[in-house]
Amino acid sequence: MYTRGFILLRRLSTDSKNTKFFTTPIYYVNAKPHIGHLYSSLIADAAQRWQHVYQKSSFVKFSTGTDEHGSKIQQAAEKNNTTPDKYCDKISSEFQKMVSEFDINCTDFIRTSETRHKDTVAKLWRVLNDSNHIYLSKYEGWYCVSDETFLTESQLKEVTVEDGKKILVSEESGNPVEWSSEENYMFKLSAFQDDLNYWLKNNEDAIRPRKFHKILLDLINKDDGLQDLSVSRPTSRVQWGIPVPADPSQKVYVWLDALANYLTVSKYASDEVTFKKCWPPDVQVIGKDILKFHGIYWPAFLLAAKLELPKMIFCHSHWTVNSEKMSKSKGNVVCPIESAKKYTTDGMRYFLLREGVAHSDGNYSDIKVTRILNSELADTLGNLLSRCTGTALNPKQIFPKLKSDVLDEMKQIDVTKKLIDSVQKLPDTCRDYYIQLNFYKAVDSVIATLHVANLFFETLKPWELKKNPENHAKLDVALHLTLETLRISCILLQPIVPNLANVVLEKLNVPEDNRYFENVKTFSWNIKNSSEKPLKPEKVVLFKRILTEEDTKVKVKKGL
Ligand code: MSP
């Protein structure tokens, strides 16, 4: 099992890597962006933002982009009466818009139609070819045009179509296949079965969550094991693609082309020093539908090219809409940009990262989005901020200082103890969840702490304390503890809702340089002789409640 290829690979790894490298899949330009695409991007973005918060001066590379070759794109362009390059420009710009609107903080947006990418694919092809991993073969088999792949008998099933005719389709995608015979270049995938098994069995983190690790192992060891893979298509079938070096009669298979994007952005073909600083990727985010390509083909290509494998492939499940699969024909595709008009971009970030769990499908519905955003962003977080920074309770607009004897006295109250305890545990709890990319649990912990802070506020009734000057030291403690809870919570929420967190941290006057994990390890109530600090004077409304249908009906009834 411990094969030569693997040992060799480890030996080649160097210590020059100093950059954390995160990737999203590159998006097909055969359709506009939807919330599923946004979700892949948000997971990677939150992961890389966490890296910045956690390690103040880390170097981070974060790539995303568009996948532009293949007959699907060619067909989409034809349908739209335009040329493939113009069509790609248009749809790619929509993905670029999604990236910028939702603050996906990428350091590189790659398009596979760029020259730098074509150079990378050509280099990778030559390396695979020169090391005898590619051979020319006459290939006969069942070809699925929509999936652009040959399939074995065991990957097919028979279905009956409208006119009662029986046809063969891909078991995985349901798309029809046809018998085809052509010359193809083949990649010796079968030679990597042991290496892939070794990699997976010895790397817990190779594929996360564990569910997908297991699915992949089953896939690799299914039936007769891995078959060699056709990695080119005749130019007569696919014109819109990258030519095979030294053989223009063939185009490089779209998945070999697409996967190489990760090498392009690392400057594999152009700058060895930069390449060594970032390779291998630390976290590669993918959806479950592309697990086979990233968990089998990709590591096999890398092993063949003697390149180190990604440290973690993070695979997420899919979003349904009102419990149905999203599809153009059903007309239920949710456009992120349209949704953000109602929920804001941070609202959408919050919902998808707070509700989505990687191991099972999530369901998107307007009712659910409204309920979660209203109760958590508007009420739990927003109201707490308004109350302790509003001029009614805080006319001087300050982060008041504490009198330690008053704090000690108030610690006798259960809810004060509970709040201090909850806030002090929060940073480490969140860190553990963020490291596992368990965003929903990280957010859940912050919200649980904010619930305690709201309860604390309700119990102490600062508006009552305000009435009597003798109680003003207690009022200061109430405000101080709540403001400190908000400071810590919002530093920890930065990867999820960067703009909302920024609004709160600005109001609290927290300098940009003090918004890191190291700044949530010290709690203001433990600092001796702390002084009073000013808040920023501007009034802020963090998140406006979204009107529900009920609200609208009431408004109409009242004639508002
Ligand atoms: N172009 C390939 C990826 C090549 S990467 C070298 C591709 N593109 S895609 O546009 O079809 O999908 C991109 C990502 O969006 C994938 O991670 C996919 O899982 C994700 N999603 C597509 N539909 C989705 C949902 N309904 N829900 C969540 N994510 C989904 O595949």
Coordinates of C-alpha atoms and ligand atoms in Angstrom, one line a residue:
M1 CA 0.0 0.0 0.0
Y2 CA 2.8 2.4 0.8
T3 CA 3.6 3.1 -2.8
R4 CA 6.7 4.7 -4.3
G5 CA 4.8 7.6 -5.7
F6 CA 3.6 8.6 -2.3
I7 CA 7.0 8.4 -0.6
L8 CA 8.6 10.4 -3.4
L9 CA 6.0 13.0 -3.0
R10 CA 6.6 13.6 0.6
R11 CA 10.3 13.8 0.0
L12 CA 9.8 16.5 -2.5
S13 CA 7.8 18.7 -0.2
T14 CA 9.7 21.8 0.9
D15 CA 9.6 24.2 3.8
S16 CA 9.3 27.3 1.6
K17 CA 5.5 27.5 2.0
N18 CA 4.6 30.6 4.0
T19 CA 1.1 31.3 2.5
K20 CA -2.2 29.8 3.5
F21 CA -4.0 28.9 0.3
F22 CA -7.8 28.7 -0.1
T23 CA -9.8 27.9 -3.2
T24 CA -13.4 27.8 -4.4
P25 CA -14.4 25.7 -7.4
I26 CA -14.4 27.8 -10.6
Y27 CA -18.0 28.3 -11.9
Y28 CA -19.4 27.2 -15.2
V29 CA -20.4 30.1 -17.3
N30 CA -23.4 28.2 -18.8
A31 CA -25.7 29.9 -16.3
K32 CA -25.9 32.9 -14.0
P33 CA -24.8 32.7 -10.4
H34 CA -27.2 31.2 -7.8
I35 CA -27.1 30.7 -4.1
G36 CA -25.4 27.4 -4.4
H37 CA -22.4 29.1 -6.1
L38 CA -22.5 31.8 -3.5
Y39 CA -22.4 29.2 -0.8
S40 CA -19.2 27.6 -2.1
S41 CA -17.6 31.0 -2.2
L42 CA -18.8 32.0 1.2
I43 CA -17.4 29.0 2.9
A44 CA -14.0 29.6 1.4
D45 CA -14.2 33.3 2.2
A46 CA -15.2 32.8 5.8
A47 CA -12.4 30.3 6.1
Q48 CA -9.8 32.7 4.8
R49 CA -11.2 35.6 6.8
W50 CA -10.9 33.5 9.9
Q51 CA -7.3 32.9 9.0
H52 CA -6.7 36.7 9.0
V53 CA -8.5 37.1 12.4
Y54 CA -6.7 34.2 13.9
Q55 CA -3.2 34.9 12.8
K56 CA -2.8 38.6 12.5
S57 CA -0.1 38.8 9.9
S58 CA -0.7 35.7 7.9
F59 CA -0.2 35.6 4.1
V60 CA -3.3 34.4 2.4
K61 CA -3.9 33.4 -1.2
F62 CA -7.6 33.0 -2.0
S63 CA -8.7 32.1 -5.6
T64 CA -12.0 31.8 -7.3
G65 CA -13.0 32.2 -11.0
T66 CA -14.9 30.9 -14.0
D67 CA -14.7 27.6 -15.9
E68 CA -15.2 28.6 -19.5
H69 CA -14.4 25.7 -21.9
G70 CA -16.2 22.7 -23.3
S71 CA -19.2 21.9 -25.5
K72 CA -21.7 23.0 -22.9
I73 CA -20.4 26.5 -23.1
Q74 CA -20.2 26.3 -26.8
Q75 CA -23.8 25.3 -27.0
A76 CA -24.9 28.0 -24.5
A77 CA -23.2 30.6 -26.7
E78 CA -24.9 29.3 -29.8
K79 CA -28.3 29.3 -28.1
N80 CA -27.7 33.0 -27.2
N81 CA -26.7 33.9 -30.8
T82 CA -23.2 34.9 -29.8
T83 CA -19.6 33.7 -29.9
P84 CA -18.2 31.6 -27.0
D85 CA -15.7 34.3 -25.9
K86 CA -18.3 37.1 -25.8
Y87 CA -20.7 34.8 -24.0
C88 CA -18.0 33.9 -21.4
D89 CA -17.1 37.6 -20.9
K90 CA -20.8 38.3 -20.1
I91 CA -21.4 35.5 -17.7
S92 CA -18.0 35.7 -16.1
S93 CA -18.7 39.4 -15.3
E94 CA -21.8 38.3 -13.4
F95 CA -19.8 36.0 -11.2
Q96 CA -17.2 38.8 -10.7
K97 CA -20.2 41.0 -9.6
M98 CA -21.3 38.4 -7.1
V99 CA -17.8 38.1 -5.8
S100 CA -17.5 41.9 -5.2
E101 CA -21.0 42.5 -4.0
F102 CA -20.8 39.8 -1.3
D103 CA -17.3 40.8 -0.3
I104 CA -15.7 37.5 -1.3
N105 CA -12.2 38.8 -0.6
C106 CA -10.3 36.8 -3.2
T107 CA -6.8 37.6 -4.2
D108 CA -7.2 36.2 -7.7
F109 CA -10.1 35.7 -10.1
I110 CA -9.1 33.2 -12.7
R111 CA -10.8 32.7 -16.1
T112 CA -9.8 29.5 -17.9
S113 CA -9.8 31.4 -21.2
E114 CA -6.8 33.5 -20.1
T115 CA -3.4 32.9 -21.6
R116 CA -1.7 32.3 -18.3
H117 CA -4.1 29.4 -17.8
K118 CA -3.5 27.9 -21.2
D119 CA 0.2 28.0 -20.5
T120 CA -0.4 26.1 -17.3
V121 CA -2.5 23.4 -18.9
A122 CA 0.1 23.0 -21.6
K123 CA 2.9 22.6 -19.0
L124 CA 0.9 20.1 -16.9
W125 CA 0.1 18.1 -20.0
R126 CA 3.8 18.0 -21.0
V127 CA 4.8 16.9 -17.5
L128 CA 2.2 14.1 -17.5
N129 CA 3.1 13.1 -21.0
D130 CA 6.8 13.1 -20.4
S131 CA 6.5 11.0 -17.3
N132 CA 4.5 8.4 -19.4
H133 CA 1.2 8.9 -17.7
I134 CA -0.6 9.7 -20.9
Y135 CA -1.0 7.4 -24.0
L136 CA -3.0 7.5 -27.2
S137 CA -5.7 5.0 -27.6
K138 CA -8.7 4.2 -29.7
Y139 CA -11.5 4.5 -27.3
E140 CA -14.9 2.9 -27.8
G141 CA -17.7 3.3 -25.3
W142 CA -20.8 5.1 -24.0
Y143 CA -20.3 8.8 -24.2
C144 CA -22.4 11.3 -22.4
V145 CA -22.4 14.6 -24.3
S146 CA -23.8 16.8 -21.5
D147 CA -21.4 15.4 -18.9
E148 CA -18.6 15.4 -21.5
T149 CA -17.4 12.0 -20.3
F150 CA -17.2 8.3 -21.2
L151 CA -19.1 6.0 -18.9
T152 CA -18.7 2.3 -18.0
E153 CA -21.6 -0.2 -18.2
S154 CA -22.0 -0.1 -14.5
Q155 CA -22.5 3.7 -14.5
L156 CA -25.5 3.4 -16.8
K157 CA -29.2 2.7 -16.3
E158 CA -32.1 2.2 -18.7
V159 CA -35.0 4.6 -18.5
T160 CA -38.2 4.8 -20.5
V161 CA -38.9 8.1 -22.3
E162 CA -42.2 9.7 -23.3
D163 CA -42.8 7.6 -26.5
G164 CA -42.2 4.4 -24.5
K165 CA -38.7 4.0 -26.0
K166 CA -36.0 2.7 -23.7
I167 CA -32.7 4.7 -23.6
L168 CA -29.5 4.5 -21.6
V169 CA -28.6 7.3 -19.3
S170 CA -25.9 8.1 -16.8
E171 CA -26.9 6.8 -13.4
E172 CA -25.3 9.8 -11.7
S173 CA -26.6 12.7 -13.8
G174 CA -29.6 11.1 -15.7
N175 CA -28.2 12.5 -19.0
P176 CA -28.5 10.3 -22.1
V177 CA -25.4 8.5 -23.5
E178 CA -24.5 7.4 -27.1
W179 CA -22.1 4.8 -28.4
S180 CA -19.0 6.5 -29.6
S181 CA -15.7 5.5 -31.1
E182 CA -12.8 7.9 -31.2
E183 CA -9.1 8.4 -30.7
N184 CA -8.4 9.8 -27.3
Y185 CA -5.4 10.5 -25.0
M186 CA -5.8 8.4 -21.9
F187 CA -4.4 9.1 -18.4
K188 CA -3.2 6.1 -16.4
L189 CA -5.6 6.7 -13.6
S190 CA -5.7 3.0 -12.7
A191 CA -2.1 3.2 -11.6
F192 CA -3.1 5.5 -8.7
Q193 CA -5.6 3.3 -6.9
D194 CA -3.2 2.3 -4.1
D195 CA -1.8 5.9 -3.7
L196 CA -5.2 7.3 -3.4
N197 CA -6.2 4.7 -0.8
Y198 CA -3.1 5.4 1.1
W199 CA -3.7 9.1 1.0
L200 CA -7.2 8.9 2.3
K201 CA -6.6 6.2 4.9
N202 CA -3.6 8.2 6.3
N203 CA -5.1 11.7 6.2
E204 CA -8.1 12.3 8.3
D205 CA -8.4 15.8 7.0
A206 CA -8.0 14.9 3.3
I207 CA -11.7 15.1 2.8
R208 CA -14.0 16.8 5.3
P209 CA -16.6 16.1 6.7
R210 CA -16.0 12.4 7.3
K211 CA -19.2 11.4 5.5
F212 CA -17.6 12.4 2.2
H213 CA -14.3 10.8 3.1
K214 CA -16.1 7.5 3.3
I215 CA -18.1 8.1 0.2
L216 CA -14.9 8.7 -1.7
L217 CA -13.2 5.6 -0.4
D218 CA -16.2 3.6 -1.5
L219 CA -16.1 5.2 -5.0
I220 CA -12.4 4.5 -5.4
N221 CA -12.8 0.8 -4.5
K222 CA -16.0 0.1 -6.3
D223 CA -16.4 -2.7 -8.8
D224 CA -13.1 -3.3 -10.7
G225 CA -11.4 -0.3 -9.3
L226 CA -10.2 2.8 -11.1
Q227 CA -10.2 2.7 -15.0
D228 CA -7.9 4.9 -17.1
L229 CA -9.4 8.2 -17.9
S230 CA -9.9 9.8 -21.3
V231 CA -8.3 13.3 -21.1
S232 CA -8.8 14.6 -24.6
R233 CA -11.7 15.1 -27.0
P234 CA -11.5 15.3 -30.8
T235 CA -11.5 18.9 -31.9
S236 CA -14.3 17.9 -34.3
R237 CA -16.5 17.3 -31.2
V238 CA -15.3 20.1 -29.0
Q239 CA -13.9 23.3 -30.6
W240 CA -14.0 25.6 -27.6
G241 CA -11.2 24.3 -25.5
I242 CA -7.4 24.2 -25.1
P243 CA -5.5 22.3 -27.8
V244 CA -3.4 19.3 -26.7
P245 CA 0.2 20.4 -27.1
A246 CA 1.6 19.1 -30.3
D247 CA -1.7 17.6 -31.5
P248 CA -4.3 20.2 -32.5
S249 CA -6.7 17.5 -33.6
Q250 CA -7.5 17.0 -29.9
K251 CA -8.7 19.4 -27.1
V252 CA -7.8 18.9 -23.4
Y253 CA -10.6 17.3 -21.4
V254 CA -12.6 20.0 -19.5
W255 CA -11.9 18.6 -16.1
L256 CA -8.1 18.4 -16.6
D257 CA -8.3 22.0 -17.9
A258 CA -10.6 23.2 -15.0
L259 CA -8.6 21.5 -12.2
A260 CA -5.4 23.1 -13.5
N261 CA -6.8 26.5 -12.5
Y262 CA -5.5 25.9 -9.0
L263 CA -2.0 25.6 -10.5
T264 CA -2.4 28.6 -12.6
V265 CA -3.2 30.9 -9.7
S266 CA -0.2 29.4 -7.8
K267 CA 2.0 30.4 -10.8
Y268 CA 3.1 26.7 -11.4
A269 CA 4.1 27.5 -15.0
S270 CA 5.5 31.0 -14.5
D271 CA 7.2 31.6 -11.1
E272 CA 8.7 28.8 -9.1
V273 CA 9.5 30.9 -6.1
T274 CA 5.9 32.1 -5.7
F275 CA 4.6 28.6 -6.4
K276 CA 6.7 27.1 -3.6
K277 CA 5.4 29.7 -1.2
C278 CA 1.8 28.7 -1.5
W279 CA 1.7 25.1 -2.7
P280 CA -0.1 22.9 -1.7
P281 CA -3.6 24.4 -1.1
D282 CA -4.7 24.4 2.5
V283 CA -8.4 24.3 2.0
Q284 CA -10.2 23.5 -1.2
V285 CA -14.0 24.1 -1.0
I286 CA -16.2 22.0 -3.3
G287 CA -19.8 20.9 -3.5
K288 CA -20.7 17.2 -3.2
D289 CA -21.4 16.9 -7.0
I290 CA -17.8 17.5 -7.8
L291 CA -16.3 15.2 -5.2
K292 CA -15.2 12.5 -7.7
F293 CA -13.2 15.1 -9.8
H294 CA -11.5 16.7 -6.8
G295 CA -11.1 13.5 -4.7
I296 CA -9.9 11.1 -7.5
Y297 CA -8.8 12.8 -10.7
W298 CA -7.2 15.9 -9.1
P299 CA -5.0 14.0 -6.6
A300 CA -4.0 11.5 -9.3
F301 CA -3.0 14.3 -11.7
L302 CA -0.9 15.9 -8.9
L303 CA 0.7 12.6 -7.9
A304 CA 1.6 12.0 -11.5
A305 CA 3.1 15.5 -11.8
K306 CA 4.9 14.9 -8.5
L307 CA 3.1 17.7 -6.7
E308 CA 2.0 17.7 -3.2
L309 CA -1.7 17.0 -2.5
P310 CA -4.1 19.6 -1.0
K311 CA -4.2 19.5 2.8
M312 CA -8.0 19.5 3.0
I313 CA -10.8 19.2 0.6
F314 CA -13.9 20.5 2.2
C315 CA -17.0 19.2 0.6
H316 CA -20.4 20.7 1.3
S317 CA -24.0 19.6 0.5
H318 CA -26.5 21.4 -1.6
W319 CA -29.3 23.9 -1.1
T320 CA -32.8 23.2 -2.1
V321 CA -35.4 25.9 -2.4
N322 CA -38.7 25.3 -0.6
S323 CA -37.6 21.7 -0.3
E324 CA -37.1 21.3 -4.1
K325 CA -34.0 20.9 -6.2
M326 CA -33.1 24.3 -7.8
S327 CA -33.6 24.2 -11.5
K328 CA -34.2 26.6 -14.4
S329 CA -37.2 24.5 -15.6
K330 CA -38.9 24.8 -12.2
G331 CA -38.1 28.5 -12.2
N332 CA -37.0 28.4 -8.6
V333 CA -33.4 29.4 -9.0
V334 CA -32.5 31.9 -6.3
C335 CA -30.3 34.8 -7.6
P336 CA -28.1 36.1 -4.8
I337 CA -28.0 39.6 -6.1
E338 CA -31.8 39.8 -6.2
S339 CA -32.2 38.3 -2.7
A340 CA -29.7 40.7 -1.3
K341 CA -31.9 43.6 -2.4
K342 CA -34.4 42.4 0.3
Y343 CA -32.0 40.8 2.9
T344 CA -28.8 42.8 2.3
T345 CA -25.5 41.1 1.3
D346 CA -24.5 40.5 4.9
G347 CA -28.0 39.2 5.6
M348 CA -27.5 36.5 2.9
R349 CA -24.0 35.7 4.1
Y350 CA -25.4 35.3 7.6
F351 CA -28.3 33.1 6.6
L352 CA -26.3 30.7 4.3
L353 CA -23.4 30.3 6.7
R354 CA -25.6 30.1 9.8
E355 CA -28.2 27.7 8.3
G356 CA -26.0 25.6 6.0
V357 CA -24.3 22.4 7.4
A358 CA -21.7 20.7 5.2
H359 CA -22.9 17.2 5.8
S360 CA -26.5 17.5 4.7
D361 CA -28.6 19.5 2.3
G362 CA -30.0 22.8 3.5
N363 CA -33.4 24.3 2.6
Y364 CA -33.8 27.9 1.6
S365 CA -37.1 29.6 2.1
D366 CA -38.1 33.3 2.4
I367 CA -39.9 32.6 5.6
K368 CA -36.9 31.0 7.1
V369 CA -34.5 33.8 6.0
T370 CA -36.8 36.5 7.4
R371 CA -37.3 34.7 10.7
I372 CA -33.6 34.1 11.3
L373 CA -32.4 37.5 10.3
N374 CA -35.1 39.3 12.3
S375 CA -34.6 37.3 15.4
E376 CA -30.8 37.2 15.4
L377 CA -29.5 40.2 13.5
A378 CA -32.2 42.7 14.2
D379 CA -33.3 41.6 17.7
T380 CA -30.6 39.7 19.5
L381 CA -27.6 41.7 18.1
G382 CA -29.1 44.9 16.8
N383 CA -31.4 45.7 19.7
L384 CA -28.7 45.0 22.3
L385 CA -26.4 47.4 20.5
S386 CA -29.1 50.1 20.2
R387 CA -30.0 49.8 23.8
C388 CA -26.5 50.1 25.3
T389 CA -25.3 52.8 22.9
G390 CA -28.5 54.8 22.7
T391 CA -28.5 58.2 24.3
A392 CA -31.3 57.3 26.7
L393 CA -29.0 55.0 28.8
N394 CA -25.7 56.2 27.5
P395 CA -26.0 60.0 27.1
K396 CA -22.2 60.6 27.3
Q397 CA -21.6 57.9 24.6
I398 CA -18.9 56.1 26.5
F399 CA -17.6 52.6 27.2
P400 CA -17.7 53.3 31.0
K401 CA -15.0 52.2 33.4
L402 CA -15.7 49.7 36.1
K403 CA -15.6 50.0 39.8
S404 CA -14.3 46.7 40.9
D405 CA -16.2 46.6 44.2
V406 CA -19.5 47.2 42.3
L407 CA -18.5 44.5 39.8
D408 CA -17.8 42.1 42.7
E409 CA -21.2 42.9 44.2
M410 CA -23.0 42.3 40.9
K411 CA -21.1 39.1 40.3
Q412 CA -23.3 37.7 43.1
I413 CA -26.2 37.9 40.7
D414 CA -26.5 34.6 38.8
V415 CA -27.0 36.1 35.4
T416 CA -23.9 38.3 35.7
K417 CA -21.8 35.2 36.5
K418 CA -23.4 33.4 33.6
L419 CA -22.6 36.2 31.2
I420 CA -19.0 36.5 32.3
D421 CA -18.6 32.8 32.1
S422 CA -20.2 32.6 28.7
V423 CA -18.1 35.4 27.2
Q424 CA -14.9 34.0 28.6
K425 CA -15.5 30.6 27.0
L426 CA -16.6 32.0 23.7
P427 CA -13.3 32.7 21.9
D428 CA -11.9 29.2 22.3
T429 CA -15.2 27.6 21.5
C430 CA -15.4 29.7 18.3
R431 CA -11.8 29.0 17.4
D432 CA -12.4 25.3 17.5
Y433 CA -15.5 25.5 15.3
Y434 CA -13.9 27.9 12.8
I435 CA -10.9 25.6 12.5
Q436 CA -13.3 22.8 11.5
L437 CA -15.2 25.2 9.2
N438 CA -18.2 24.5 11.4
F439 CA -19.5 28.0 10.8
Y440 CA -23.1 27.4 12.0
K441 CA -21.8 26.2 15.4
A442 CA -19.5 29.2 15.7
V443 CA -22.4 31.5 15.0
D444 CA -24.6 29.5 17.3
S445 CA -22.2 30.0 20.2
V446 CA -22.0 33.7 19.6
I447 CA -25.8 34.0 19.5
A448 CA -26.1 31.9 22.7
T449 CA -23.8 34.4 24.4
L450 CA -25.8 37.3 23.1
H451 CA -29.0 35.7 24.4
V452 CA -27.4 35.6 27.9
A453 CA -26.4 39.3 27.4
N454 CA -30.0 40.2 26.6
L455 CA -31.2 38.3 29.6
F456 CA -28.6 40.1 31.7
F457 CA -29.8 43.4 30.4
E458 CA -33.5 42.6 31.1
T459 CA -32.7 41.3 34.6
L460 CA -30.7 44.4 35.6
K461 CA -33.1 46.8 34.1
P462 CA -30.6 49.6 33.4
W463 CA -33.4 52.0 32.6
E464 CA -34.4 51.7 36.3
L465 CA -30.8 52.1 37.5
K466 CA -30.6 55.3 35.4
K467 CA -33.3 56.9 37.5
N468 CA -31.3 57.0 40.7
P469 CA -27.8 58.5 40.7
E470 CA -26.9 56.1 43.6
N471 CA -27.2 53.3 41.1
H472 CA -25.1 54.8 38.4
A473 CA -22.0 52.8 39.2
K474 CA -24.2 49.7 38.7
L475 CA -25.5 51.1 35.4
D476 CA -21.9 51.5 34.3
V477 CA -21.2 47.8 35.1
A478 CA -24.3 46.8 33.1
L479 CA -23.3 48.9 30.1
H480 CA -19.6 47.9 30.3
L481 CA -20.4 44.2 30.4
T482 CA -22.8 44.4 27.5
L483 CA -20.5 46.5 25.4
E484 CA -17.6 44.1 26.1
T485 CA -19.8 41.2 25.1
L486 CA -20.6 43.0 21.8
R487 CA -16.9 43.8 21.1
I488 CA -15.9 40.1 21.5
S489 CA -18.9 38.8 19.7
C490 CA -18.4 41.0 16.7
I491 CA -14.6 40.4 16.4
L492 CA -15.6 36.7 16.3
L493 CA -18.4 37.3 13.7
Q494 CA -16.1 39.1 11.3
P495 CA -15.6 36.1 9.0
I496 CA -19.4 35.7 8.7
V497 CA -20.7 39.2 8.4
P498 CA -17.7 41.5 7.8
N499 CA -19.8 44.7 7.2
L500 CA -22.1 44.3 10.1
A501 CA -19.3 43.5 12.4
N502 CA -17.4 46.5 11.2
V503 CA -20.4 48.8 11.9
V504 CA -20.5 47.6 15.5
L505 CA -16.7 47.7 16.0
E506 CA -16.6 51.2 14.6
K507 CA -19.4 52.4 16.9
L508 CA -17.5 50.8 19.8
N509 CA -14.4 52.7 18.6
V510 CA -12.3 49.5 18.3
P511 CA -9.2 50.4 16.2
E512 CA -8.7 48.2 13.2
D513 CA -5.5 46.9 14.6
N514 CA -7.4 45.5 17.6
R515 CA -9.8 43.2 15.8
Y516 CA -7.9 40.0 16.0
F517 CA -8.2 36.8 17.9
E518 CA -5.5 37.9 20.3
N519 CA -7.7 40.9 21.2
V520 CA -10.5 38.6 22.4
K521 CA -8.3 36.7 24.8
T522 CA -8.2 39.6 27.3
F523 CA -11.5 40.7 28.9
S524 CA -11.9 44.3 29.9
W525 CA -13.4 43.3 33.3
N526 CA -10.1 41.6 34.2
I527 CA -8.0 44.7 33.4
K528 CA -7.1 46.6 36.6
N529 CA -7.7 50.4 36.5
S530 CA -9.2 50.5 33.1
S531 CA -10.3 53.9 32.0
E532 CA -13.5 55.2 30.4
K533 CA -13.4 55.3 26.6
P534 CA -15.4 57.3 24.1
L535 CA -17.8 55.6 21.6
K536 CA -18.1 57.0 18.2
P537 CA -21.0 59.5 18.4
E538 CA -22.9 58.5 15.2
K539 CA -26.2 56.7 15.8
V540 CA -26.3 53.3 14.2
V541 CA -29.2 51.0 13.2
L542 CA -27.5 47.8 12.6
F543 CA -30.1 45.7 10.8
K544 CA -33.6 46.9 9.8
R545 CA -36.3 44.3 10.5
I546 CA -37.5 42.7 7.3
L547 CA -41.3 43.1 7.0
T548 CA -43.1 39.8 7.0
E549 CA -46.4 39.3 5.2
E550 CA -48.1 39.7 8.5
D551 CA -46.4 43.0 9.2
T552 CA -47.4 44.3 5.7
K553 CA -51.1 43.2 6.3
V554 CA -51.1 45.1 9.7
K555 CA -49.6 48.2 8.1
V556 CA -52.2 48.1 5.3
K557 CA -55.0 47.7 7.9
K558 CA -53.7 50.6 9.9
G559 CA -53.4 52.6 6.7
L560 CA -49.7 53.2 7.1
Ligands
MSP1 N1 -16.9 24.1 -13.2 C1 -17.1 23.1 -12.2 C2 -16.1 23.2 -11.1 C3 -14.7 23.1 -11.6 S1 -13.6 23.3 -10.2 C4 -12.1 22.9 -10.9 C5 -18.5 23.2 -11.6 N2 -19.1 24.4 -11.7 S2 -20.6 24.7 -11.2 O1 -20.8 26.1 -11.5 O2 -21.5 23.8 -11.7 O3 -20.6 24.5 -9.6 C6 -19.8 25.2 -8.8 C7 -20.0 25.0 -7.4 O4 -21.4 25.3 -7.0 C8 -19.9 23.5 -6.9 O5 -19.2 23.5 -5.7 C9 -21.3 23.1 -6.7 O6 -21.4 22.0 -5.8 C10 -21.9 24.3 -6.2 N3 -23.4 24.2 -6.3 C11 -24.1 24.1 -7.5 N4 -25.4 23.9 -7.1 C12 -25.5 23.9 -5.8 C13 -26.6 23.9 -4.9 N5 -27.8 23.8 -5.2 N6 -26.3 24.1 -3.5 C14 -25.0 24.3 -3.1 N7 -24.0 24.3 -3.9 C15 -24.2 24.0 -5.3 O7 -19.0 22.2 -11.1

